[in-house]
Amino acid sequence: MSIESIIIIMVNILLAVFLAVGLTPVFVWWERRVSGFMQDRSGPNRCNIGPLRLGGLIQSIADMLKLAFKEDFTPQHIKYKFFFTIAPIIVFLCSFLTFATIPFADNLVINGKEYMMQAVPNHLGIMWFLAFAGLSVYGIILGGYASASKYGLLGSIRASAQVISYEAAMGLSIISILISYGSIHLADMVNAQTGTYLGVIPMWGIFIQPLAAIIFIVCAFAETNRAPFDIAEGESEIVAGYHTEYSAMRFGLFQVGEYSAMSASSAIIVTLFFGGYHLPWLDTATIQDNINIVIVALIVLLPIKAFVFTSWMKKNNKAIGQNESRLKETKILSIGFWAITGVIVALLGTFLVTGLGENGVNIATAIIQIGTFLAKFFIMAFVYIWVRWTVLRFRYDQLQMLGWKVLLPLALANIVITAIVVVVLGS
């Protein structure tokens, strides 16, 4: 195996690990700040390391360290301690592995050899996602059952009822997508979204299959067990549901698994319905043919973004009374952002002057596409957080009605309509 192969494989694996697991403290912080904004309060802003609060991010890091060092207590009434222990591991691994086949960029060609830009290079695509996403509920059911607690058992029963309510509709919505794209490979699905309607509207899945997109997104929310579909852990009804008896890192694995599932769902939604790693109106070949123009655009846009962001920080981090630590933090972060921006702009300028070569153009295109994917990914993750703090929890019976009487018939009707359209158009 060549050095290039090892480097590309490691980059893909590290990127998947970072997005699926490493972002958990960031998402916890982001959720707290967004919920604070929606409820007209400041959110976490006290925990610090010297002058650095990072807008409250230090609080999330402290919480993660607290979970890691807390006593891992197993109640005496637990009979099936092995199942009690492996349940959070199942949830975490299944949520993490759903990220393995997400393509971060188009296939990268180095020295004439093509590499797939995903953590596990295979062609199972959407089937891999469905397999592991469906398996994660077994960890929830097992955790609730092994807890030997009425609250845990009720939570696992609710989870099993929930999974049979949305999995059927989710699978059927994907059939419509497969008919439209003609492939189960996610990179093929992304590349099928590179065209335009009337030369203006991107040919994204959300426009090709709007009904399938709505059904899949609703089911993806249920997949993550987040509000408004968090009946398996409804704290106002069953304390905490399936993880009531858990503590320390076993509880932490459940929480990391939830955010991993949110990350994986955000990534798959972006891949299927929002053009994946492609910029609107710019496919891989177009970027490669106009790489100098793209680099110039980045050189212009990056300082503007840095200026806007640092100005926003100065506006929202004013000194309170005699405490000027926030001003120090703002100065440190501003210097850091401008330094990073300066290094990137200088590097891009060097590439513009000296030229990139064929391999350099391919690598630059892959980096731009990864950045595009990340931007869409974070926007979708924000939608998850936004919905959680906006929509009330569905009742147990309402979820059943939504899954069986609304989403399932709509998904079946969409398959019929899609098949008729494909046959009539002969495509």
GROMACS .gro file of N, CA and C in nm, residues 17-32 57 59-61 63-64 67 92 96 226 249 251-263 377-378 385:
model
  129
   17VAL      N    1  -1.454   1.004   1.237
   17VAL     CA    2  -1.450   0.999   1.384
   17VAL      C    3  -1.478   1.136   1.443
   18PHE      N    4  -1.419   1.239   1.384
   18PHE     CA    5  -1.440   1.375   1.434
   18PHE      C    6  -1.587   1.417   1.423
   19LEU      N    7  -1.648   1.392   1.308
   19LEU     CA    8  -1.788   1.433   1.287
   19LEU      C    9  -1.885   1.350   1.370
   20ALA      N   10  -1.857   1.221   1.384
   20ALA     CA   11  -1.950   1.134   1.455
   20ALA      C   12  -1.935   1.142   1.606
   21VAL      N   13  -1.812   1.158   1.657
   21VAL     CA   14  -1.788   1.152   1.801
   21VAL      C   15  -1.725   1.281   1.854
   22GLY      N   16  -1.623   1.331   1.786
   22GLY     CA   17  -1.547   1.445   1.836
   22GLY      C   18  -1.629   1.573   1.849
   23LEU      N   19  -1.738   1.583   1.774
   23LEU     CA   20  -1.819   1.704   1.779
   23LEU      C   21  -1.918   1.705   1.894
   24THR      N   22  -1.926   1.598   1.972
   24THR     CA   23  -2.026   1.591   2.078
   24THR      C   24  -2.019   1.709   2.176
   25PRO      N   25  -1.900   1.746   2.231
   25PRO     CA   26  -1.898   1.864   2.318
   25PRO      C   27  -1.943   1.992   2.247
   26VAL      N   28  -1.910   2.003   2.118
   26VAL     CA   29  -1.950   2.122   2.041
   26VAL      C   30  -2.101   2.124   2.025
   27PHE      N   31  -2.162   2.010   1.995
   27PHE     CA   32  -2.307   2.005   1.978
   27PHE      C   33  -2.380   2.030   2.110
   28VAL      N   34  -2.325   1.978   2.221
   28VAL     CA   35  -2.385   2.005   2.352
   28VAL      C   36  -2.382   2.154   2.380
   29TRP      N   37  -2.266   2.216   2.355
   29TRP     CA   38  -2.254   2.361   2.374
   29TRP      C   39  -2.349   2.437   2.282
   30TRP      N   40  -2.353   2.397   2.155
   30TRP     CA   41  -2.437   2.465   2.057
   30TRP      C   42  -2.584   2.454   2.097
   31GLU      N   43  -2.624   2.335   2.143
   31GLU     CA   44  -2.763   2.316   2.183
   31GLU      C   45  -2.797   2.405   2.302
   32ARG      N   46  -2.708   2.415   2.396
   32ARG     CA   47  -2.733   2.501   2.512
   32ARG      C   48  -2.742   2.647   2.473
   57LEU      N   49  -1.812   2.692   2.568
   57LEU     CA   50  -1.767   2.560   2.523
   57LEU      C   51  -1.689   2.487   2.632
   59GLN      N   52  -1.757   2.471   2.935
   59GLN     CA   53  -1.854   2.401   3.020
   59GLN      C   54  -1.882   2.260   2.967
   60SER      N   55  -1.899   2.248   2.835
   60SER     CA   56  -1.925   2.116   2.776
   60SER      C   57  -1.805   2.023   2.793
   61ILE      N   58  -1.685   2.078   2.776
   61ILE     CA   59  -1.564   1.997   2.796
   61ILE      C   60  -1.555   1.950   2.941
   63ASP      N   61  -1.806   1.902   3.143
   63ASP     CA   62  -1.908   1.798   3.163
   63ASP      C   63  -1.862   1.662   3.112
   64MET      N   64  -1.794   1.662   2.996
   64MET     CA   65  -1.743   1.536   2.943
   64MET      C   66  -1.637   1.475   3.036
   67LEU      N   67  -1.810   1.317   3.340
   67LEU     CA   68  -1.865   1.184   3.314
   67LEU      C   69  -1.755   1.078   3.310
   92PHE      N   70  -2.383   0.319   2.091
   92PHE     CA   71  -2.273   0.405   2.045
   92PHE      C   72  -2.212   0.352   1.916
   96PHE      N   73  -2.220   0.530   1.551
   96PHE     CA   74  -2.092   0.570   1.493
   96PHE      C   75  -2.070   0.508   1.355
  226ARG      N   76  -3.469   1.204   1.946
  226ARG     CA   77  -3.467   1.342   1.994
  226ARG      C   78  -3.606   1.402   1.981
  249MET      N   79  -1.974   0.695   3.252
  249MET     CA   80  -1.949   0.685   3.108
  249MET      C   81  -2.048   0.594   3.036
  251PHE      N   82  -2.369   0.606   3.093
  251PHE     CA   83  -2.469   0.707   3.059
  251PHE      C   84  -2.414   0.798   2.949
  252GLY      N   85  -2.284   0.832   2.960
  252GLY     CA   86  -2.221   0.918   2.860
  252GLY      C   87  -2.223   0.856   2.721
  253LEU      N   88  -2.208   0.722   2.712
  253LEU     CA   89  -2.212   0.657   2.581
  253LEU      C   90  -2.350   0.669   2.517
  254PHE      N   91  -2.455   0.661   2.599
  254PHE     CA   92  -2.589   0.683   2.545
  254PHE      C   93  -2.601   0.824   2.486
  255GLN      N   94  -2.546   0.923   2.559
  255GLN     CA   95  -2.555   1.060   2.512
  255GLN      C   96  -2.471   1.082   2.386
  256VAL      N   97  -2.349   1.027   2.385
  256VAL     CA   98  -2.265   1.039   2.266
  256VAL      C   99  -2.331   0.967   2.149
  257GLY      N  100  -2.396   0.851   2.176
  257GLY     CA  101  -2.466   0.780   2.071
  257GLY      C  102  -2.580   0.862   2.012
  258GLU      N  103  -2.649   0.938   2.097
  258GLU     CA  104  -2.757   1.025   2.047
  258GLU      C  105  -2.703   1.131   1.954
  259TYR      N  106  -2.593   1.195   1.993
  259TYR     CA  107  -2.536   1.300   1.907
  259TYR      C  108  -2.469   1.240   1.783
  260SER      N  109  -2.415   1.118   1.796
  260SER     CA  110  -2.361   1.051   1.677
  260SER      C  111  -2.471   1.021   1.578
  261ALA      N  112  -2.587   0.977   1.631
  261ALA     CA  113  -2.701   0.951   1.543
  261ALA      C  114  -2.749   1.079   1.476
  262MET      N  115  -2.748   1.189   1.551
  262MET     CA  116  -2.785   1.318   1.492
  262MET      C  117  -2.686   1.358   1.382
  263SER      N  118  -2.558   1.336   1.406
  263SER     CA  119  -2.457   1.367   1.304
  263SER      C  120  -2.476   1.281   1.180
  377PHE      N  121  -2.368   2.021   0.640
  377PHE     CA  122  -2.384   1.933   0.756
  377PHE      C  123  -2.418   2.013   0.881
  378PHE      N  124  -2.345   2.122   0.905
  378PHE     CA  125  -2.370   2.202   1.025
  378PHE      C  126  -2.504   2.275   1.018
  385ILE      N  127  -3.132   2.090   1.623
  385ILE     CA  128  -3.137   2.161   1.750
  385ILE      C  129  -3.255   2.257   1.755
   0.00000   0.00000   0.00000
